[in-house]
Amino acid sequence: MIEVEAKARAPEDAEERILRMGGVLEGVENHTDIYFRSPVRDFASSDEALRIRIKDEGVYLTYKGPKLDPETKTRLELSVRIDDADAAERLLESLGFSRFAVVRKRRAKYRLGDAIVALDDVNGLGRFVEVEIAADRDNPIDRARVLDMISRVGAGEPIRLSYLELLEIARSGAGRAAEKSAPGSEP
């Protein structure tokens, strides 16, 4: 599946904006994302990610490929449901992967046609809005729709960096100035 996605900082009235656009609340989830380093390539350089996502409805192992365009976070995403996060982490470690970072967030998910609009409260970063469309192929029309929706809901320019990248920047003290320009390493 190709994930067409954009995110921006969430304004105070983000939820009202989503509802005015016709968004319907599907639920609220808590996510713990455990990211791994590869023993054979540098995911930061290749712009890929491998993670275990633990959320209320289950556990998923997800690979995210490099971003496909310069404006959004459109990329290949492959995800499989697994039964046991600890066993999956031990399996990955046995293959040489190592835990790199953990990202925690609370996500309110809204359905808006074929798009998911999420309000994310990310530990250590604050509040963001993400718009995502799942597609069979990379489609410029989907990218344009996602960018239009994010501009109608978000505050400021879209941010191409992942939460993992933003946390790394925050830890390094580089701040918001680097949000749009730093090279990618995750979803």
XYZ file of N, CA and C in Angstrom:
561
model
N 0.845 -1.175 0.000
C 0.000 0.000 0.000
C 0.889 1.236 0.000
N 0.458 2.269 -0.706
C 1.104 3.567 -0.670
C 0.334 4.431 0.319
N 1.061 5.020 1.245
C 0.466 5.907 2.241
C 0.773 7.342 1.807
N -0.274 8.091 1.463
C -0.144 9.495 1.087
C -0.466 10.290 2.343
N 0.514 11.025 2.854
C 0.358 11.631 4.176
C 1.033 12.994 4.249
N 0.421 13.870 5.037
C 1.036 15.159 5.372
C 0.649 15.484 6.808
N 1.510 16.265 7.467
C 1.206 16.682 8.835
C 1.614 18.116 9.025
N 1.013 18.745 10.039
C 1.341 20.118 10.422
C 1.061 20.266 11.908
N 1.559 21.312 12.484
C 1.202 21.613 13.867
C -0.294 21.867 13.916
N -0.934 21.439 14.995
C -2.383 21.585 15.127
C -2.717 22.906 15.807
N -3.595 23.696 15.201
C -4.057 24.905 15.879
C -5.032 24.539 16.995
N -5.325 25.492 17.859
C -6.243 25.248 18.986
C -7.602 24.730 18.518
N -8.084 25.223 17.388
C -9.418 24.853 16.911
C -9.389 23.729 15.866
N -8.361 22.908 15.869
C -8.221 21.858 14.851
C -9.424 20.915 14.830
N -9.882 20.496 15.993
C -11.021 19.570 16.031
C -12.259 20.206 15.404
N -12.527 21.470 15.713
C -13.684 22.149 15.124
C -13.539 22.245 13.605
N -12.323 22.506 13.119
C -12.094 22.587 11.679
C -12.390 21.245 11.012
N -11.926 20.162 11.635
C -12.152 18.820 11.077
C -13.651 18.516 11.027
N -14.349 18.831 12.094
C -15.794 18.570 12.135
C -16.541 19.417 11.112
N -16.143 20.685 10.928
C -16.781 21.545 9.916
C -16.561 21.004 8.504
N -15.440 20.334 8.281
C -15.152 19.753 6.960
C -15.939 18.461 6.727
N -16.610 17.955 7.769
C -17.386 16.729 7.643
C -16.739 15.516 8.279
N -15.657 15.718 9.029
C -14.988 14.614 9.691
C -15.855 13.969 10.761
N -15.764 12.646 10.871
C -16.523 11.879 11.864
C -15.519 11.157 12.761
N -15.623 11.383 14.062
C -14.713 10.740 15.012
C -14.912 9.233 14.979
N -13.813 8.490 14.715
C -13.856 7.026 14.716
C -13.385 6.452 16.036
N -12.573 7.198 16.770
C -12.090 6.703 18.047
C -10.805 7.386 18.469
N -10.394 7.046 19.677
C -9.161 7.581 20.248
C -8.277 6.396 20.602
N -7.001 6.467 20.216
C -6.053 5.372 20.425
C -4.808 5.893 21.130
N -4.163 4.995 21.838
C -2.842 5.266 22.399
C -1.845 4.407 21.644
N -0.766 5.028 21.158
C 0.257 4.325 20.380
C 1.595 4.370 21.098
N 2.275 3.241 21.111
C 3.691 3.175 21.475
C 4.409 2.589 20.275
N 5.292 3.384 19.667
C 6.029 2.968 18.476
C 7.485 2.724 18.852
N 7.951 1.509 18.625
C 9.332 1.132 18.916
C 10.064 1.029 17.579
N 11.071 1.875 17.386
C 11.820 1.917 16.126
C 13.134 1.170 16.261
N 13.565 0.569 15.131
C 14.755 -0.270 15.126
C 15.779 0.217 14.122
N 17.043 -0.024 14.451
C 18.163 0.162 13.524
C 18.399 -1.164 12.817
N 18.803 -1.067 11.568
C 19.102 -2.253 10.776
C 20.579 -2.606 10.911
N 20.900 -3.906 10.907
C 22.306 -4.295 10.934
C 22.990 -4.174 9.566
N 22.219 -3.981 8.495
C 22.798 -4.001 7.150
C 22.716 -2.677 6.397
N 21.888 -1.742 6.860
C 21.851 -0.425 6.211
C 21.380 0.633 7.187
N 21.713 1.857 6.856
C 21.389 3.003 7.698
C 20.029 3.559 7.271
N 18.995 3.314 8.094
C 17.657 3.766 7.752
C 17.583 5.290 7.627
N 18.371 6.025 8.399
C 18.366 7.487 8.282
C 18.826 7.906 6.888
N 19.838 7.238 6.352
C 20.336 7.562 5.008
C 19.393 7.081 3.917
N 18.795 5.911 4.108
C 17.912 5.343 3.086
C 16.479 5.856 3.208
N 16.183 6.626 4.264
C 14.851 7.210 4.493
C 13.790 6.120 4.682
N 14.152 5.062 5.405
C 13.237 3.962 5.693
C 13.019 3.869 7.202
N 12.076 3.038 7.595
C 11.849 2.792 9.016
C 11.280 1.401 9.218
N 11.592 0.834 10.365
C 11.019 -0.429 10.809
C 10.585 -0.225 12.247
N 9.318 -0.536 12.523
C 8.814 -0.301 13.868
C 7.838 -1.389 14.276
N 7.685 -1.495 15.588
C 6.588 -2.239 16.189
C 5.663 -1.189 16.785
N 4.400 -1.198 16.388
C 3.406 -0.281 16.953
C 2.487 -1.067 17.865
N 2.423 -0.619 19.104
C 1.522 -1.213 20.082
C 0.393 -0.209 20.287
N -0.828 -0.655 19.989
C -1.974 0.218 20.218
C -3.092 -0.597 20.832
N -4.137 0.081 21.238
C -5.210 -0.563 21.978
C -5.790 -1.773 21.251
N -5.882 -1.721 19.932
C -6.518 -2.807 19.177
C -5.564 -3.917 18.779
N -4.263 -3.758 19.040
C -3.333 -4.818 18.688
C -1.925 -4.312 18.448
N -1.090 -5.224 17.955
C 0.329 -4.950 17.730
C 0.629 -5.168 16.251
N 1.422 -4.261 15.660
C 1.730 -4.319 14.236
C 3.223 -4.119 14.007
N 3.774 -4.897 13.089
C 5.139 -4.708 12.614
C 5.019 -3.989 11.280
N 5.708 -2.851 11.140
C 5.543 -2.005 9.958
C 6.892 -1.599 9.383
N 6.990 -1.708 8.056
C 8.114 -1.178 7.294
C 7.606 0.025 6.519
N 8.390 1.110 6.532
C 8.058 2.290 5.733
C 9.227 2.576 4.805
N 8.917 2.675 3.500
C 9.946 2.942 2.499
C 10.285 4.414 2.405
N 11.221 4.741 1.536
C 11.614 6.141 1.355
C 10.449 6.996 0.850
N 10.476 8.279 1.191
C 9.459 9.207 0.704
C 9.570 9.307 -0.816
N 8.414 9.446 -1.473
C 8.358 9.408 -2.930
C 8.264 10.780 -3.590
N 8.030 11.824 -2.820
C 7.941 13.161 -3.416
C 8.470 14.193 -2.421
N 8.750 15.404 -2.886
C 9.371 16.407 -2.015
C 8.407 17.203 -1.138
N 7.085 17.013 -1.293
C 6.133 17.828 -0.549
C 5.431 17.096 0.582
N 5.219 15.787 0.430
C 4.449 15.025 1.410
C 5.304 13.888 1.953
N 4.679 13.071 2.790
C 5.342 11.875 3.306
C 4.800 10.629 2.599
N 4.503 10.740 1.304
C 4.002 9.614 0.527
C 5.093 8.548 0.433
N 4.719 7.310 0.796
C 5.713 6.225 0.786
C 5.021 4.871 0.842
N 5.773 3.841 0.468
C 5.305 2.471 0.613
C 5.234 2.139 2.099
N 4.122 1.522 2.503
C 3.990 1.054 3.882
C 3.481 -0.378 3.852
N 4.219 -1.262 4.514
C 3.826 -2.664 4.644
C 3.667 -2.947 6.126
N 2.512 -3.470 6.506
C 2.228 -3.683 7.920
C 1.557 -5.034 8.116
N 1.988 -5.759 9.149
C 1.362 -7.035 9.493
C 1.031 -7.034 10.980
N -0.107 -7.615 11.273
C -0.504 -7.746 12.678
C 0.284 -8.899 13.295
N 0.773 -8.689 14.500
C 1.493 -9.727 15.230
C 0.845 -9.901 16.590
N 1.125 -11.027 17.232
C 0.483 -11.330 18.505
C 1.242 -10.813 19.715
N 2.556 -10.709 19.623
C 3.362 -10.489 20.815
C 4.503 -9.514 20.509
N 4.411 -8.293 21.034
C 5.432 -7.265 20.781
C 6.788 -7.686 21.336
N 6.818 -8.264 22.526
C 8.093 -8.669 23.131
C 8.778 -9.760 22.311
N 8.004 -10.747 21.852
C 8.575 -11.812 21.037
C 9.076 -11.253 19.709
N 8.334 -10.334 19.112
C 8.759 -9.727 17.844
C 10.053 -8.940 18.040
N 10.163 -8.216 19.147
C 11.390 -7.471 19.412
C 12.568 -8.420 19.611
N 12.365 -9.512 20.320
C 13.438 -10.506 20.499
C 13.845 -11.121 19.156
N 12.858 -11.394 18.303
C 13.146 -11.939 16.977
C 14.004 -10.947 16.182
N 13.603 -9.675 16.144
C 14.373 -8.666 15.411
C 15.784 -8.526 15.979
N 15.905 -8.530 17.305
C 17.231 -8.430 17.930
C 18.084 -9.645 17.585
N 17.476 -10.821 17.488
C 18.211 -12.029 17.112
C 18.767 -11.934 15.688
N 18.111 -11.129 14.850
C 18.550 -10.916 13.477
C 19.517 -9.743 13.338
N 19.841 -9.103 14.460
C 20.796 -8.006 14.431
C 20.195 -6.618 14.490
N 18.890 -6.508 14.469
C 18.256 -5.198 14.610
C 18.373 -4.759 16.070
N 18.401 -3.462 16.292
C 18.461 -2.964 17.669
C 17.456 -1.841 17.858
N 16.901 -1.790 19.055
C 15.942 -0.741 19.391
C 16.659 0.602 19.309
N 16.022 1.551 18.633
C 16.607 2.866 18.441
C 15.902 3.934 19.272
N 14.567 3.931 19.235
C 13.810 4.977 19.919
C 12.374 4.516 20.122
N 11.691 5.211 21.034
C 10.280 4.948 21.295
C 9.534 6.276 21.188
N 8.415 6.259 20.457
C 7.554 7.427 20.309
C 6.186 7.051 20.852
N 5.655 7.905 21.747
C 4.326 7.652 22.325
C 3.403 8.808 21.963
N 2.166 8.429 21.629
C 1.198 9.465 21.298
C -0.216 8.991 21.595
N -1.088 9.975 21.730
C -2.531 9.753 21.835
C -3.119 10.293 20.545
N -3.897 9.467 19.836
C -4.422 9.838 18.520
C -5.941 9.795 18.517
N -6.562 10.908 18.125
C -7.993 10.951 17.838
C -8.130 10.854 16.327
N -8.853 9.815 15.845
C -8.980 9.548 14.409
C -10.363 9.944 13.909
N -10.356 10.722 12.822
C -11.587 11.159 12.171
C -11.589 10.630 10.742
N -12.744 10.183 10.282
C -12.923 9.743 8.894
C -13.480 10.922 8.115
N -12.866 11.210 6.981
C -13.329 12.271 6.089
C -13.270 11.711 4.673
N -14.364 11.073 4.236
C -14.374 10.379 2.955
C -13.405 9.212 3.005
N -12.464 9.174 2.055
C -11.475 8.099 2.045
C -10.208 8.481 2.810
N -10.236 9.608 3.490
C -9.073 10.085 4.250
C -9.273 9.865 5.745
N -8.155 9.674 6.428
C -8.128 9.684 7.886
C -7.440 10.975 8.298
N -8.091 11.720 9.174
C -7.508 12.925 9.742
C -7.287 12.622 11.216
N -6.048 12.742 11.664
C -5.700 12.391 13.044
C -5.204 13.621 13.781
N -5.672 13.772 15.017
C -5.105 14.753 15.936
C -4.224 13.976 16.897
N -2.928 14.238 16.834
C -1.941 13.501 17.623
C -1.351 14.376 18.711
N -1.422 13.901 19.940
C -0.705 14.511 21.055
C 0.519 13.641 21.294
N 1.685 14.137 20.875
C 2.918 13.364 20.886
C 3.747 13.756 22.102
N 4.085 12.755 22.938
C 4.911 13.029 24.117
C 6.209 13.705 23.708
N 6.481 14.849 24.312
C 7.718 15.562 24.060
C 7.675 16.507 22.879
N 6.578 16.526 22.108
C 6.506 17.386 20.922
C 5.307 18.307 20.885
N 4.180 17.876 21.424
C 2.968 18.683 21.340
C 1.950 18.077 20.401
N 1.087 18.955 19.873
C -0.077 18.500 19.107
C 0.109 18.751 17.615
N -0.262 17.725 16.838
C -0.154 17.774 15.383
C -1.438 17.257 14.761
N -1.640 17.620 13.508
C -2.714 17.049 12.703
C -2.050 16.330 11.536
N -2.529 15.115 11.235
C -2.056 14.338 10.092
C -3.245 13.980 9.217
N -3.027 14.049 7.920
C -4.033 13.607 6.953
C -3.406 12.483 6.147
N -4.158 11.395 5.980
C -3.619 10.219 5.291
C -4.670 9.601 4.386
N -4.223 9.212 3.201
C -5.044 8.435 2.263
C -4.242 7.197 1.893
N -4.858 6.033 1.973
C -4.217 4.788 1.552
C -4.566 4.544 0.090
N -3.555 4.259 -0.721
C -3.767 4.078 -2.155
C -2.996 2.860 -2.651
N -3.376 2.363 -3.812
C -2.669 1.248 -4.437
C -1.419 1.710 -5.173
N -1.392 3.001 -5.539
C -0.248 3.542 -6.262
C -0.078 5.014 -5.906
N 1.104 5.539 -6.195
C 1.382 6.952 -5.977
C 0.570 7.764 -6.977
N -0.249 8.692 -6.475
C -1.177 9.433 -7.311
C -1.082 10.923 -6.978
N -0.696 11.770 -7.943
C -0.594 13.217 -7.675
C -1.905 13.844 -7.205
N -3.046 13.299 -7.639
C -4.342 13.834 -7.210
C -4.525 13.603 -5.715
N -4.172 12.406 -5.216
C -4.255 12.133 -3.774
C -3.349 13.075 -2.993
N -2.127 13.304 -3.494
C -1.201 14.210 -2.814
C -1.788 15.611 -2.731
N -2.376 16.079 -3.821
C -2.980 17.418 -3.836
C -4.131 17.506 -2.833
N -4.946 16.460 -2.761
C -6.066 16.450 -1.801
C -5.559 16.474 -0.365
N -4.522 15.677 -0.085
C -3.963 15.638 1.269
C -3.388 17.005 1.638
N -2.665 17.614 0.729
C -2.088 18.937 1.007
C -3.174 19.995 1.200
N -4.266 19.898 0.424
C -5.378 20.832 0.600
C -6.012 20.657 1.978
N -6.246 19.408 2.373
C -6.865 19.161 3.680
C -5.963 19.633 4.820
N -4.669 19.365 4.715
C -3.769 19.759 5.793
C -3.702 21.284 5.892
N -3.798 21.981 4.770
C -3.772 23.447 4.818
C -5.051 23.998 5.430
N -6.173 23.281 5.272
C -7.441 23.733 5.850
C -7.539 23.436 7.344
N -6.785 22.451 7.822
C -6.869 22.060 9.232
C -5.636 22.483 10.020
N -4.469 22.430 9.416
C -3.215 22.630 10.136
C -2.847 24.084 10.341
N -1.808 24.257 11.146
C -1.258 25.582 11.418
C 0.107 25.656 10.756
N 0.227 26.467 9.725
C 1.511 26.611 9.064
C 1.727 25.599 7.968
N 2.963 25.567 7.486
C 3.355 24.697 6.375
C 3.379 23.223 6.800
N 3.147 22.316 5.837
C 3.282 20.889 6.155
C 4.710 20.559 6.592
N 4.807 19.593 7.482
C 6.088 19.130 8.012
C 6.336 17.742 7.447
N 7.432 17.546 6.723
C 7.732 16.245 6.118
C 8.441 15.303 7.082
N 8.893 15.812 8.186
C 9.632 14.978 9.131
C 8.683 14.108 9.936
N 9.179 12.962 10.333
C 8.415 12.056 11.177
C 8.481 12.528 12.627
N 7.641 11.965 13.458
C 7.719 12.271 14.890
C 9.069 11.841 15.450
N 9.588 10.724 14.971
C 10.904 10.266 15.412
C 11.970 11.314 15.086
N 11.954 11.818 13.853
C 12.921 12.848 13.460
C 12.743 14.116 14.286
N 11.489 14.508 14.507
C 11.229 15.714 15.296
C 11.714 15.551 16.736
N 11.541 14.370 17.302
C 12.046 14.120 18.652
C 13.567 14.183 18.692
N 14.218 13.645 17.667
C 15.683 13.709 17.598
C 16.158 15.162 17.533
N 15.470 15.977 16.740
C 15.807 17.396 16.641
C 15.586 18.090 17.977
N 14.455 17.792 18.623
C 14.165 18.404 19.924
C 15.230 18.032 20.954
N 15.655 16.774 20.937
C 16.692 16.327 21.879
C 18.025 17.016 21.616
N 18.284 17.322 20.337
C 19.552 17.961 19.993
C 19.503 19.465 20.220
N 18.302 20.008 20.478
C 18.171 21.439 20.732
C 18.050 22.282 19.480
N 17.886 21.652 18.305
C 17.827 22.406 17.055
C 16.495 23.119 16.859
N 15.424 22.606 17.487
C 14.138 23.303 17.474
C 13.372 23.248 16.177
N 12.351 24.104 16.088
C 11.403 24.094 14.974
C 12.004 24.543 13.653
N 13.089 25.293 13.677
C 13.663 25.781 12.420
C 14.009 24.631 11.479
N 14.336 23.486 12.029
C 14.738 22.350 11.203
C 13.565 21.454 10.808
N 12.351 21.742 11.268
C 11.215 20.849 11.029
C 10.992 20.545 9.559
N 11.176 21.508 8.687
C 10.876 21.287 7.278
C 12.070 20.833 6.468
N 13.279 20.998 7.002
C 14.441 20.779 6.152
C 15.288 19.565 6.471
N 15.176 18.973 7.638
C 16.062 17.868 7.991
C 15.762 16.629 7.160
N 16.790 15.855 6.782
C 16.563 14.630 6.023
C 15.819 13.600 6.874
N 15.126 12.673 6.207
C 14.245 11.758 6.909
C 14.849 10.448 7.335
N 14.223 9.851 8.378
C 14.613 8.514 8.793
C 13.430 7.683 9.204
N 12.205 8.205 9.151
C 11.046 7.451 9.613
C 9.773 7.951 8.966
N 8.727 7.206 9.444
C 7.355 7.439 9.023
C 6.876 8.786 9.267
